[in-house]
């Protein structure tokens, strides 16, 4: 299956914002940002088919992407800057100075476009050349980097790598969609509700969590270590990537099965009918994971991130730029997951975990900084099922004027314990699930995933 393709670099340039950029030239990090300070960056890859053979990649597509990116930075100036940690400051800041810009790489690949943009089994290493590396050192870190890669007369990809300590999925997706809109219509200006909000005062920090989290990072390899170098998990060779789908019919069948079982067992209550697609899908993935691992003792942990903007009091506007995530932790008994009612048990626990976040979004927040800094220095401690992305971001709406993406992949989720979630180009599909496993485990997992639907 390995496709040992070559990549030819055509151009590496810096895209500066226009001189009229109005966003702030420096921006402090909040405690929500500091949680992710040295965490691995987020990498997304968008595949686009050429709309026709007449459109020239080098003469039309690349210049349009470059000019629209510059114009988008008028509203997203911090993306063109760098993360720095001034000696006199307790916490790092994003700083933009004249001459800064976003690094954009243009390349050509002889890989098979349709193989990589499909749902089938693909080696994770095949995607690595298509996403750029962030420029990061001890005292400076770029915010974002972009790579545009042409595949022989079939299509092209846009690879985006961004620093997780500066923006979360909602903020990064808003930027990508604004850039896409400007690529279609240069005069496009986001409406005020979509314009990024940089006002840090909307994040209340009465417990001075920002200083607490910054101190936790300084002590990991400290004392007083202000390094901005990112930490990456150890890479496993030979991992395979695949995309599975939850269709509307899958979700509906699972929901009906759960409700019927609850009525049968007389455990139906008023909340039973309000089961979200997210809870059903993730409960099903946890059951599939438990079945794959077989009869193991103890518990399976499920960890998910939730947008805190709507959960904080007062609420934070949805267009707030930065990180604003809280984590839900769900403990699942493996024995229960393997029982006939495993998906019901998982669903109930996940719904309870979501309700807990709705009621107490910042519960235990004093400890998050030390937990996250220790976890980042040894990712192997994270043995629970985790998620990246969300179908709510609508990444398949990122149309740069060349049509909607043929495929979107979240590449930073490169672990057997990570699932990535996105919406879908296909209207019959509620969400796509990106899965990474070793080859033999992938075959078994896909079989378990498909058999579960057949059995209900």
PDB file of N, CA and C in Angstrom, residues 269-362:
ATOM      1  N   UNK A 269     -36.755   7.575  30.944  1.00  0.00           N
ATOM      2  CA  UNK A 269     -37.178   8.789  31.638  1.00  0.00           C
ATOM      3  C   UNK A 269     -37.297   9.924  30.623  1.00  0.00           C
ATOM      4  N   UNK A 270     -37.695  11.094  31.108  1.00  0.00           N
ATOM      5  CA  UNK A 270     -37.973  12.214  30.191  1.00  0.00           C
ATOM      6  C   UNK A 270     -36.738  12.633  29.402  1.00  0.00           C
ATOM      7  N   UNK A 271     -35.536  12.423  29.976  1.00  0.00           N
ATOM      8  CA  UNK A 271     -34.310  12.842  29.278  1.00  0.00           C
ATOM      9  C   UNK A 271     -33.868  11.829  28.222  1.00  0.00           C
ATOM     10  N   UNK A 272     -34.450  10.630  28.266  1.00  0.00           N
ATOM     11  CA  UNK A 272     -33.998   9.566  27.365  1.00  0.00           C
ATOM     12  C   UNK A 272     -34.205   9.898  25.899  1.00  0.00           C
ATOM     13  N   UNK A 273     -35.245  10.678  25.590  1.00  0.00           N
ATOM     14  CA  UNK A 273     -35.529  10.960  24.183  1.00  0.00           C
ATOM     15  C   UNK A 273     -34.611  12.045  23.618  1.00  0.00           C
ATOM     16  N   UNK A 274     -33.900  12.758  24.502  1.00  0.00           N
ATOM     17  CA  UNK A 274     -33.001  13.829  24.041  1.00  0.00           C
ATOM     18  C   UNK A 274     -31.557  13.334  24.021  1.00  0.00           C
ATOM     19  N   UNK A 275     -31.261  12.433  23.115  1.00  0.00           N
ATOM     20  CA  UNK A 275     -29.898  11.910  23.000  1.00  0.00           C
ATOM     21  C   UNK A 275     -29.269  12.531  21.766  1.00  0.00           C
ATOM     22  N   UNK A 276     -28.157  13.228  21.941  1.00  0.00           N
ATOM     23  CA  UNK A 276     -27.524  13.907  20.811  1.00  0.00           C
ATOM     24  C   UNK A 276     -26.795  12.909  19.924  1.00  0.00           C
ATOM     25  N   UNK A 277     -26.612  13.303  18.668  1.00  0.00           N
ATOM     26  CA  UNK A 277     -25.831  12.478  17.729  1.00  0.00           C
ATOM     27  C   UNK A 277     -24.411  12.293  18.253  1.00  0.00           C
ATOM     28  N   UNK A 278     -23.866  13.348  18.898  1.00  0.00           N
ATOM     29  CA  UNK A 278     -22.517  13.276  19.456  1.00  0.00           C
ATOM     30  C   UNK A 278     -22.429  12.167  20.503  1.00  0.00           C
ATOM     31  N   UNK A 279     -23.405  12.129  21.436  1.00  0.00           N
ATOM     32  CA  UNK A 279     -23.368  11.120  22.503  1.00  0.00           C
ATOM     33  C   UNK A 279     -23.506   9.716  21.933  1.00  0.00           C
ATOM     34  N   UNK A 280     -24.397   9.549  20.964  1.00  0.00           N
ATOM     35  CA  UNK A 280     -24.594   8.224  20.363  1.00  0.00           C
ATOM     36  C   UNK A 280     -23.333   7.771  19.634  1.00  0.00           C
ATOM     37  N   UNK A 281     -22.779   8.655  18.807  1.00  0.00           N
ATOM     38  CA  UNK A 281     -21.605   8.289  18.002  1.00  0.00           C
ATOM     39  C   UNK A 281     -20.401   7.976  18.879  1.00  0.00           C
ATOM     40  N   UNK A 282     -20.136   8.821  19.880  1.00  0.00           N
ATOM     41  CA  UNK A 282     -18.944   8.597  20.718  1.00  0.00           C
ATOM     42  C   UNK A 282     -19.131   7.387  21.629  1.00  0.00           C
ATOM     43  N   UNK A 283     -20.365   7.146  22.096  1.00  0.00           N
ATOM     44  CA  UNK A 283     -20.626   5.934  22.892  1.00  0.00           C
ATOM     45  C   UNK A 283     -20.347   4.695  22.047  1.00  0.00           C
ATOM     46  N   UNK A 284     -20.771   4.739  20.793  1.00  0.00           N
ATOM     47  CA  UNK A 284     -20.551   3.617  19.885  1.00  0.00           C
ATOM     48  C   UNK A 284     -19.054   3.391  19.651  1.00  0.00           C
ATOM     49  N   UNK A 285     -18.286   4.479  19.489  1.00  0.00           N
ATOM     50  CA  UNK A 285     -16.836   4.348  19.301  1.00  0.00           C
ATOM     51  C   UNK A 285     -16.166   3.757  20.537  1.00  0.00           C
ATOM     52  N   UNK A 286     -16.640   4.142  21.727  1.00  0.00           N
ATOM     53  CA  UNK A 286     -16.074   3.581  22.970  1.00  0.00           C
ATOM     54  C   UNK A 286     -16.358   2.079  23.067  1.00  0.00           C
ATOM     55  N   UNK A 287     -17.570   1.664  22.684  1.00  0.00           N
ATOM     56  CA  UNK A 287     -17.912   0.238  22.705  1.00  0.00           C
ATOM     57  C   UNK A 287     -17.041  -0.512  21.699  1.00  0.00           C
ATOM     58  N   UNK A 288     -16.884   0.052  20.489  1.00  0.00           N
ATOM     59  CA  UNK A 288     -16.040  -0.602  19.469  1.00  0.00           C
ATOM     60  C   UNK A 288     -14.594  -0.735  19.961  1.00  0.00           C
ATOM     61  N   UNK A 289     -14.103   0.311  20.652  1.00  0.00           N
ATOM     62  CA  UNK A 289     -12.734   0.272  21.184  1.00  0.00           C
ATOM     63  C   UNK A 289     -12.597  -0.823  22.237  1.00  0.00           C
ATOM     64  N   UNK A 290     -13.574  -0.923  23.125  1.00  0.00           N
ATOM     65  CA  UNK A 290     -13.542  -1.954  24.176  1.00  0.00           C
ATOM     66  C   UNK A 290     -13.585  -3.352  23.557  1.00  0.00           C
ATOM     67  N   UNK A 291     -14.392  -3.516  22.521  1.00  0.00           N
ATOM     68  CA  UNK A 291     -14.472  -4.828  21.852  1.00  0.00           C
ATOM     69  C   UNK A 291     -13.152  -5.172  21.163  1.00  0.00           C
ATOM     70  N   UNK A 292     -12.531  -4.165  20.570  1.00  0.00           N
ATOM     71  CA  UNK A 292     -11.243  -4.394  19.906  1.00  0.00           C
ATOM     72  C   UNK A 292     -10.194  -4.853  20.916  1.00  0.00           C
ATOM     73  N   UNK A 293     -10.191  -4.237  22.096  1.00  0.00           N
ATOM     74  CA  UNK A 293      -9.175  -4.557  23.101  1.00  0.00           C
ATOM     75  C   UNK A 293      -9.517  -5.805  23.896  1.00  0.00           C
ATOM     76  N   UNK A 294     -10.763  -6.289  23.796  1.00  0.00           N
ATOM     77  CA  UNK A 294     -11.148  -7.541  24.437  1.00  0.00           C
ATOM     78  C   UNK A 294     -11.301  -7.426  25.933  1.00  0.00           C
ATOM     79  N   UNK A 295     -11.280  -8.560  26.595  1.00  0.00           N
ATOM     80  CA  UNK A 295     -11.545  -8.608  28.034  1.00  0.00           C
ATOM     81  C   UNK A 295     -10.362  -8.097  28.835  1.00  0.00           C
ATOM     82  N   UNK A 296     -10.310  -6.803  29.009  1.00  0.00           N
ATOM     83  CA  UNK A 296      -9.280  -6.205  29.859  1.00  0.00           C
ATOM     84  C   UNK A 296      -9.932  -5.766  31.143  1.00  0.00           C
ATOM     85  N   UNK A 297      -9.168  -5.816  32.198  1.00  0.00           N
ATOM     86  CA  UNK A 297      -9.691  -5.379  33.501  1.00  0.00           C
ATOM     87  C   UNK A 297      -9.855  -3.865  33.518  1.00  0.00           C
ATOM     88  N   UNK A 298     -10.680  -3.401  34.440  1.00  0.00           N
ATOM     89  CA  UNK A 298     -10.687  -1.978  34.770  1.00  0.00           C
ATOM     90  C   UNK A 298     -11.559  -1.122  33.890  1.00  0.00           C
ATOM     91  N   UNK A 299     -11.060   0.086  33.629  1.00  0.00           N
ATOM     92  CA  UNK A 299     -11.896   1.115  33.024  1.00  0.00           C
ATOM     93  C   UNK A 299     -11.301   1.634  31.717  1.00  0.00           C
ATOM     94  N   UNK A 300     -12.188   2.147  30.890  1.00  0.00           N
ATOM     95  CA  UNK A 300     -11.790   2.866  29.687  1.00  0.00           C
ATOM     96  C   UNK A 300     -12.185   4.324  29.912  1.00  0.00           C
ATOM     97  N   UNK A 301     -11.222   5.227  29.757  1.00  0.00           N
ATOM     98  CA  UNK A 301     -11.520   6.648  29.919  1.00  0.00           C
ATOM     99  C   UNK A 301     -11.858   7.255  28.567  1.00  0.00           C
ATOM    100  N   UNK A 302     -12.885   8.090  28.563  1.00  0.00           N
ATOM    101  CA  UNK A 302     -13.230   8.852  27.361  1.00  0.00           C
ATOM    102  C   UNK A 302     -13.092  10.334  27.705  1.00  0.00           C
ATOM    103  N   UNK A 303     -12.258  11.043  26.923  1.00  0.00           N
ATOM    104  CA  UNK A 303     -11.980  12.461  27.188  1.00  0.00           C
ATOM    105  C   UNK A 303     -12.390  13.270  25.960  1.00  0.00           C
ATOM    106  N   UNK A 304     -13.165  14.321  26.184  1.00  0.00           N
ATOM    107  CA  UNK A 304     -13.586  15.152  25.051  1.00  0.00           C
ATOM    108  C   UNK A 304     -13.493  16.628  25.436  1.00  0.00           C
ATOM    109  N   UNK A 305     -13.231  17.451  24.439  1.00  0.00           N
ATOM    110  CA  UNK A 305     -13.186  18.906  24.651  1.00  0.00           C
ATOM    111  C   UNK A 305     -14.531  19.496  24.264  1.00  0.00           C
ATOM    112  N   UNK A 306     -14.964  20.501  25.019  1.00  0.00           N
ATOM    113  CA  UNK A 306     -16.228  21.172  24.726  1.00  0.00           C
ATOM    114  C   UNK A 306     -15.994  22.675  24.699  1.00  0.00           C
ATOM    115  N   UNK A 307     -16.732  23.358  23.850  1.00  0.00           N
ATOM    116  CA  UNK A 307     -16.607  24.810  23.741  1.00  0.00           C
ATOM    117  C   UNK A 307     -17.140  25.439  25.023  1.00  0.00           C
ATOM    118  N   UNK A 308     -16.292  26.220  25.678  1.00  0.00           N
ATOM    119  CA  UNK A 308     -16.713  26.858  26.937  1.00  0.00           C
ATOM    120  C   UNK A 308     -17.420  28.185  26.701  1.00  0.00           C
ATOM    121  N   UNK A 309     -17.380  28.702  25.477  1.00  0.00           N
ATOM    122  CA  UNK A 309     -17.971  30.018  25.213  1.00  0.00           C
ATOM    123  C   UNK A 309     -19.427  30.090  25.680  1.00  0.00           C
ATOM    124  N   UNK A 310     -20.170  29.011  25.405  1.00  0.00           N
ATOM    125  CA  UNK A 310     -21.594  29.005  25.763  1.00  0.00           C
ATOM    126  C   UNK A 310     -21.829  28.506  27.185  1.00  0.00           C
ATOM    127  N   UNK A 311     -20.770  28.066  27.857  1.00  0.00           N
ATOM    128  CA  UNK A 311     -20.934  27.471  29.182  1.00  0.00           C
ATOM    129  C   UNK A 311     -20.473  28.385  30.316  1.00  0.00           C
ATOM    130  N   UNK A 312     -19.707  29.423  29.980  1.00  0.00           N
ATOM    131  CA  UNK A 312     -19.218  30.331  31.021  1.00  0.00           C
ATOM    132  C   UNK A 312     -20.305  31.338  31.383  1.00  0.00           C
ATOM    133  N   UNK A 313     -20.210  31.857  32.584  1.00  0.00           N
ATOM    134  CA  UNK A 313     -21.143  32.894  33.026  1.00  0.00           C
ATOM    135  C   UNK A 313     -20.334  34.132  33.400  1.00  0.00           C
ATOM    136  N   UNK A 314     -20.517  35.289  32.691  1.00  0.00           N
ATOM    137  CA  UNK A 314     -21.382  35.426  31.508  1.00  0.00           C
ATOM    138  C   UNK A 314     -20.796  34.698  30.296  1.00  0.00           C
ATOM    139  N   UNK A 315     -21.668  34.415  29.332  1.00  0.00           N
ATOM    140  CA  UNK A 315     -21.223  33.698  28.133  1.00  0.00           C
ATOM    141  C   UNK A 315     -20.211  34.541  27.350  1.00  0.00           C
ATOM    142  N   UNK A 316     -19.326  33.835  26.664  1.00  0.00           N
ATOM    143  CA  UNK A 316     -18.314  34.488  25.824  1.00  0.00           C
ATOM    144  C   UNK A 316     -18.845  34.485  24.387  1.00  0.00           C
ATOM    145  N   UNK A 317     -18.759  35.608  23.665  1.00  0.00           N
ATOM    146  CA  UNK A 317     -19.254  35.631  22.276  1.00  0.00           C
ATOM    147  C   UNK A 317     -18.601  34.534  21.429  1.00  0.00           C
ATOM    148  N   UNK A 318     -19.378  33.967  20.500  1.00  0.00           N
ATOM    149  CA  UNK A 318     -18.894  32.854  19.682  1.00  0.00           C
ATOM    150  C   UNK A 318     -17.745  33.262  18.770  1.00  0.00           C
ATOM    151  N   UNK A 319     -17.623  34.572  18.483  1.00  0.00           N
ATOM    152  CA  UNK A 319     -16.537  35.014  17.601  1.00  0.00           C
ATOM    153  C   UNK A 319     -15.267  35.383  18.377  1.00  0.00           C
ATOM    154  N   UNK A 320     -15.229  35.049  19.670  1.00  0.00           N
ATOM    155  CA  UNK A 320     -14.010  35.296  20.471  1.00  0.00           C
ATOM    156  C   UNK A 320     -12.838  34.540  19.853  1.00  0.00           C
ATOM    157  N   UNK A 321     -11.703  35.223  19.660  1.00  0.00           N
ATOM    158  CA  UNK A 321     -10.521  34.636  19.038  1.00  0.00           C
ATOM    159  C   UNK A 321      -9.592  34.089  20.120  1.00  0.00           C
ATOM    160  N   UNK A 322      -9.276  32.807  20.008  1.00  0.00           N
ATOM    161  CA  UNK A 322      -8.365  32.191  20.974  1.00  0.00           C
ATOM    162  C   UNK A 322      -8.874  30.815  21.344  1.00  0.00           C
ATOM    163  N   UNK A 323      -8.352  30.278  22.417  1.00  0.00           N
ATOM    164  CA  UNK A 323      -8.852  29.010  22.946  1.00  0.00           C
ATOM    165  C   UNK A 323      -9.925  29.282  23.980  1.00  0.00           C
ATOM    166  N   UNK A 324     -10.955  28.469  23.942  1.00  0.00           N
ATOM    167  CA  UNK A 324     -11.980  28.554  24.987  1.00  0.00           C
ATOM    168  C   UNK A 324     -12.614  27.175  25.121  1.00  0.00           C
ATOM    169  N   UNK A 325     -11.804  26.233  25.593  1.00  0.00           N
ATOM    170  CA  UNK A 325     -12.230  24.836  25.678  1.00  0.00           C
ATOM    171  C   UNK A 325     -12.154  24.318  27.107  1.00  0.00           C
ATOM    172  N   UNK A 326     -13.108  23.473  27.451  1.00  0.00           N
ATOM    173  CA  UNK A 326     -13.034  22.734  28.714  1.00  0.00           C
ATOM    174  C   UNK A 326     -13.089  21.244  28.385  1.00  0.00           C
ATOM    175  N   UNK A 327     -12.598  20.429  29.293  1.00  0.00           N
ATOM    176  CA  UNK A 327     -12.517  18.985  29.030  1.00  0.00           C
ATOM    177  C   UNK A 327     -13.531  18.227  29.875  1.00  0.00           C
ATOM    178  N   UNK A 328     -14.169  17.253  29.231  1.00  0.00           N
ATOM    179  CA  UNK A 328     -15.044  16.328  29.950  1.00  0.00           C
ATOM    180  C   UNK A 328     -14.338  14.990  30.087  1.00  0.00           C
ATOM    181  N   UNK A 329     -14.424  14.408  31.276  1.00  0.00           N
ATOM    182  CA  UNK A 329     -13.792  13.107  31.540  1.00  0.00           C
ATOM    183  C   UNK A 329     -14.889  12.112  31.908  1.00  0.00           C
ATOM    184  N   UNK A 330     -14.943  11.005  31.191  1.00  0.00           N
ATOM    185  CA  UNK A 330     -15.974   9.998  31.437  1.00  0.00           C
ATOM    186  C   UNK A 330     -15.284   8.661  31.699  1.00  0.00           C
ATOM    187  N   UNK A 331     -15.634   8.060  32.825  1.00  0.00           N
ATOM    188  CA  UNK A 331     -15.031   6.773  33.206  1.00  0.00           C
ATOM    189  C   UNK A 331     -16.026   5.658  32.896  1.00  0.00           C
ATOM    190  N   UNK A 332     -15.610   4.710  32.083  1.00  0.00           N
ATOM    191  CA  UNK A 332     -16.496   3.635  31.642  1.00  0.00           C
ATOM    192  C   UNK A 332     -15.952   2.277  32.063  1.00  0.00           C
ATOM    193  N   UNK A 333     -16.779   1.472  32.700  1.00  0.00           N
ATOM    194  CA  UNK A 333     -16.364   0.120  33.093  1.00  0.00           C
ATOM    195  C   UNK A 333     -16.283  -0.754  31.848  1.00  0.00           C
ATOM    196  N   UNK A 334     -15.132  -1.339  31.620  1.00  0.00           N
ATOM    197  CA  UNK A 334     -14.951  -2.154  30.414  1.00  0.00           C
ATOM    198  C   UNK A 334     -15.936  -3.330  30.375  1.00  0.00           C
ATOM    199  N   UNK A 335     -16.177  -3.938  31.532  1.00  0.00           N
ATOM    200  CA  UNK A 335     -17.079  -5.089  31.588  1.00  0.00           C
ATOM    201  C   UNK A 335     -18.473  -4.671  31.109  1.00  0.00           C
ATOM    202  N   UNK A 336     -18.898  -3.486  31.549  1.00  0.00           N
ATOM    203  CA  UNK A 336     -20.212  -2.979  31.142  1.00  0.00           C
ATOM    204  C   UNK A 336     -20.270  -2.671  29.658  1.00  0.00           C
ATOM    205  N   UNK A 337     -19.177  -2.122  29.116  1.00  0.00           N
ATOM    206  CA  UNK A 337     -19.143  -1.776  27.688  1.00  0.00           C
ATOM    207  C   UNK A 337     -19.294  -3.015  26.808  1.00  0.00           C
ATOM    208  N   UNK A 338     -18.796  -4.146  27.300  1.00  0.00           N
ATOM    209  CA  UNK A 338     -18.840  -5.380  26.509  1.00  0.00           C
ATOM    210  C   UNK A 338     -20.172  -6.118  26.650  1.00  0.00           C
ATOM    211  N   UNK A 339     -21.048  -5.637  27.541  1.00  0.00           N
ATOM    212  CA  UNK A 339     -22.343  -6.286  27.732  1.00  0.00           C
ATOM    213  C   UNK A 339     -23.297  -5.885  26.612  1.00  0.00           C
ATOM    214  N   UNK A 340     -24.453  -6.511  26.569  1.00  0.00           N
ATOM    215  CA  UNK A 340     -25.443  -6.235  25.511  1.00  0.00           C
ATOM    216  C   UNK A 340     -25.872  -4.760  25.530  1.00  0.00           C
ATOM    217  N   UNK A 341     -25.935  -4.192  26.737  1.00  0.00           N
ATOM    218  CA  UNK A 341     -26.380  -2.799  26.874  1.00  0.00           C
ATOM    219  C   UNK A 341     -25.216  -1.812  26.969  1.00  0.00           C
ATOM    220  N   UNK A 342     -24.042  -2.218  26.445  1.00  0.00           N
ATOM    221  CA  UNK A 342     -22.846  -1.380  26.571  1.00  0.00           C
ATOM    222  C   UNK A 342     -23.033   0.025  26.035  1.00  0.00           C
ATOM    223  N   UNK A 343     -23.692   0.150  24.874  1.00  0.00           N
ATOM    224  CA  UNK A 343     -23.854   1.482  24.286  1.00  0.00           C
ATOM    225  C   UNK A 343     -24.793   2.357  25.119  1.00  0.00           C
ATOM    226  N   UNK A 344     -25.761   1.727  25.793  1.00  0.00           N
ATOM    227  CA  UNK A 344     -26.670   2.498  26.664  1.00  0.00           C
ATOM    228  C   UNK A 344     -25.895   3.048  27.853  1.00  0.00           C
ATOM    229  N   UNK A 345     -25.082   2.195  28.470  1.00  0.00           N
ATOM    230  CA  UNK A 345     -24.281   2.628  29.627  1.00  0.00           C
ATOM    231  C   UNK A 345     -23.339   3.768  29.227  1.00  0.00           C
ATOM    232  N   UNK A 346     -22.666   3.597  28.074  1.00  0.00           N
ATOM    233  CA  UNK A 346     -21.712   4.622  27.621  1.00  0.00           C
ATOM    234  C   UNK A 346     -22.443   5.923  27.307  1.00  0.00           C
ATOM    235  N   UNK A 347     -23.579   5.808  26.641  1.00  0.00           N
ATOM    236  CA  UNK A 347     -24.355   6.992  26.261  1.00  0.00           C
ATOM    237  C   UNK A 347     -24.794   7.767  27.499  1.00  0.00           C
ATOM    238  N   UNK A 348     -25.304   7.050  28.500  1.00  0.00           N
ATOM    239  CA  UNK A 348     -25.764   7.705  29.733  1.00  0.00           C
ATOM    240  C   UNK A 348     -24.624   8.437  30.431  1.00  0.00           C
ATOM    241  N   UNK A 349     -23.451   7.786  30.489  1.00  0.00           N
ATOM    242  CA  UNK A 349     -22.302   8.401  31.169  1.00  0.00           C
ATOM    243  C   UNK A 349     -21.783   9.629  30.405  1.00  0.00           C
ATOM    244  N   UNK A 350     -21.791   9.533  29.085  1.00  0.00           N
ATOM    245  CA  UNK A 350     -21.320  10.665  28.269  1.00  0.00           C
ATOM    246  C   UNK A 350     -22.281  11.844  28.410  1.00  0.00           C
ATOM    247  N   UNK A 351     -23.581  11.561  28.387  1.00  0.00           N
ATOM    248  CA  UNK A 351     -24.574  12.632  28.576  1.00  0.00           C
ATOM    249  C   UNK A 351     -24.422  13.281  29.946  1.00  0.00           C
ATOM    250  N   UNK A 352     -24.116  12.456  30.941  1.00  0.00           N
ATOM    251  CA  UNK A 352     -23.904  12.991  32.300  1.00  0.00           C
ATOM    252  C   UNK A 352     -22.655  13.878  32.319  1.00  0.00           C
ATOM    253  N   UNK A 353     -21.601  13.442  31.606  1.00  0.00           N
ATOM    254  CA  UNK A 353     -20.376  14.237  31.527  1.00  0.00           C
ATOM    255  C   UNK A 353     -20.614  15.586  30.861  1.00  0.00           C
ATOM    256  N   UNK A 354     -21.460  15.601  29.815  1.00  0.00           N
ATOM    257  CA  UNK A 354     -21.801  16.859  29.136  1.00  0.00           C
ATOM    258  C   UNK A 354     -22.595  17.766  30.065  1.00  0.00           C
ATOM    259  N   UNK A 355     -23.561  17.188  30.803  1.00  0.00           N
ATOM    260  CA  UNK A 355     -24.374  17.993  31.733  1.00  0.00           C
ATOM    261  C   UNK A 355     -23.507  18.592  32.832  1.00  0.00           C
ATOM    262  N   UNK A 356     -22.519  17.831  33.300  1.00  0.00           N
ATOM    263  CA  UNK A 356     -21.613  18.346  34.335  1.00  0.00           C
ATOM    264  C   UNK A 356     -20.868  19.579  33.841  1.00  0.00           C
ATOM    265  N   UNK A 357     -20.447  19.546  32.561  1.00  0.00           N
ATOM    266  CA  UNK A 357     -19.747  20.705  31.986  1.00  0.00           C
ATOM    267  C   UNK A 357     -20.695  21.895  31.848  1.00  0.00           C
ATOM    268  N   UNK A 358     -21.947  21.605  31.522  1.00  0.00           N
ATOM    269  CA  UNK A 358     -22.925  22.692  31.391  1.00  0.00           C
ATOM    270  C   UNK A 358     -23.135  23.394  32.724  1.00  0.00           C
ATOM    271  N   UNK A 359     -23.079  22.611  33.806  1.00  0.00           N
ATOM    272  CA  UNK A 359     -23.345  23.180  35.136  1.00  0.00           C
ATOM    273  C   UNK A 359     -22.094  23.759  35.784  1.00  0.00           C
ATOM    274  N   UNK A 360     -20.958  23.071  35.610  1.00  0.00           N
ATOM    275  CA  UNK A 360     -19.727  23.474  36.307  1.00  0.00           C
ATOM    276  C   UNK A 360     -18.544  23.390  35.340  1.00  0.00           C
ATOM    277  N   UNK A 361     -18.520  24.302  34.374  1.00  0.00           N
ATOM    278  CA  UNK A 361     -17.517  24.230  33.296  1.00  0.00           C
ATOM    279  C   UNK A 361     -16.095  24.300  33.829  1.00  0.00           C
ATOM    280  N   UNK A 362     -15.860  25.069  34.909  1.00  0.00           N
ATOM    281  CA  UNK A 362     -14.493  25.283  35.400  1.00  0.00           C
ATOM    282  C   UNK A 362     -14.193  24.485  36.669  1.00  0.00           C
TER     283      UNK A 362
END
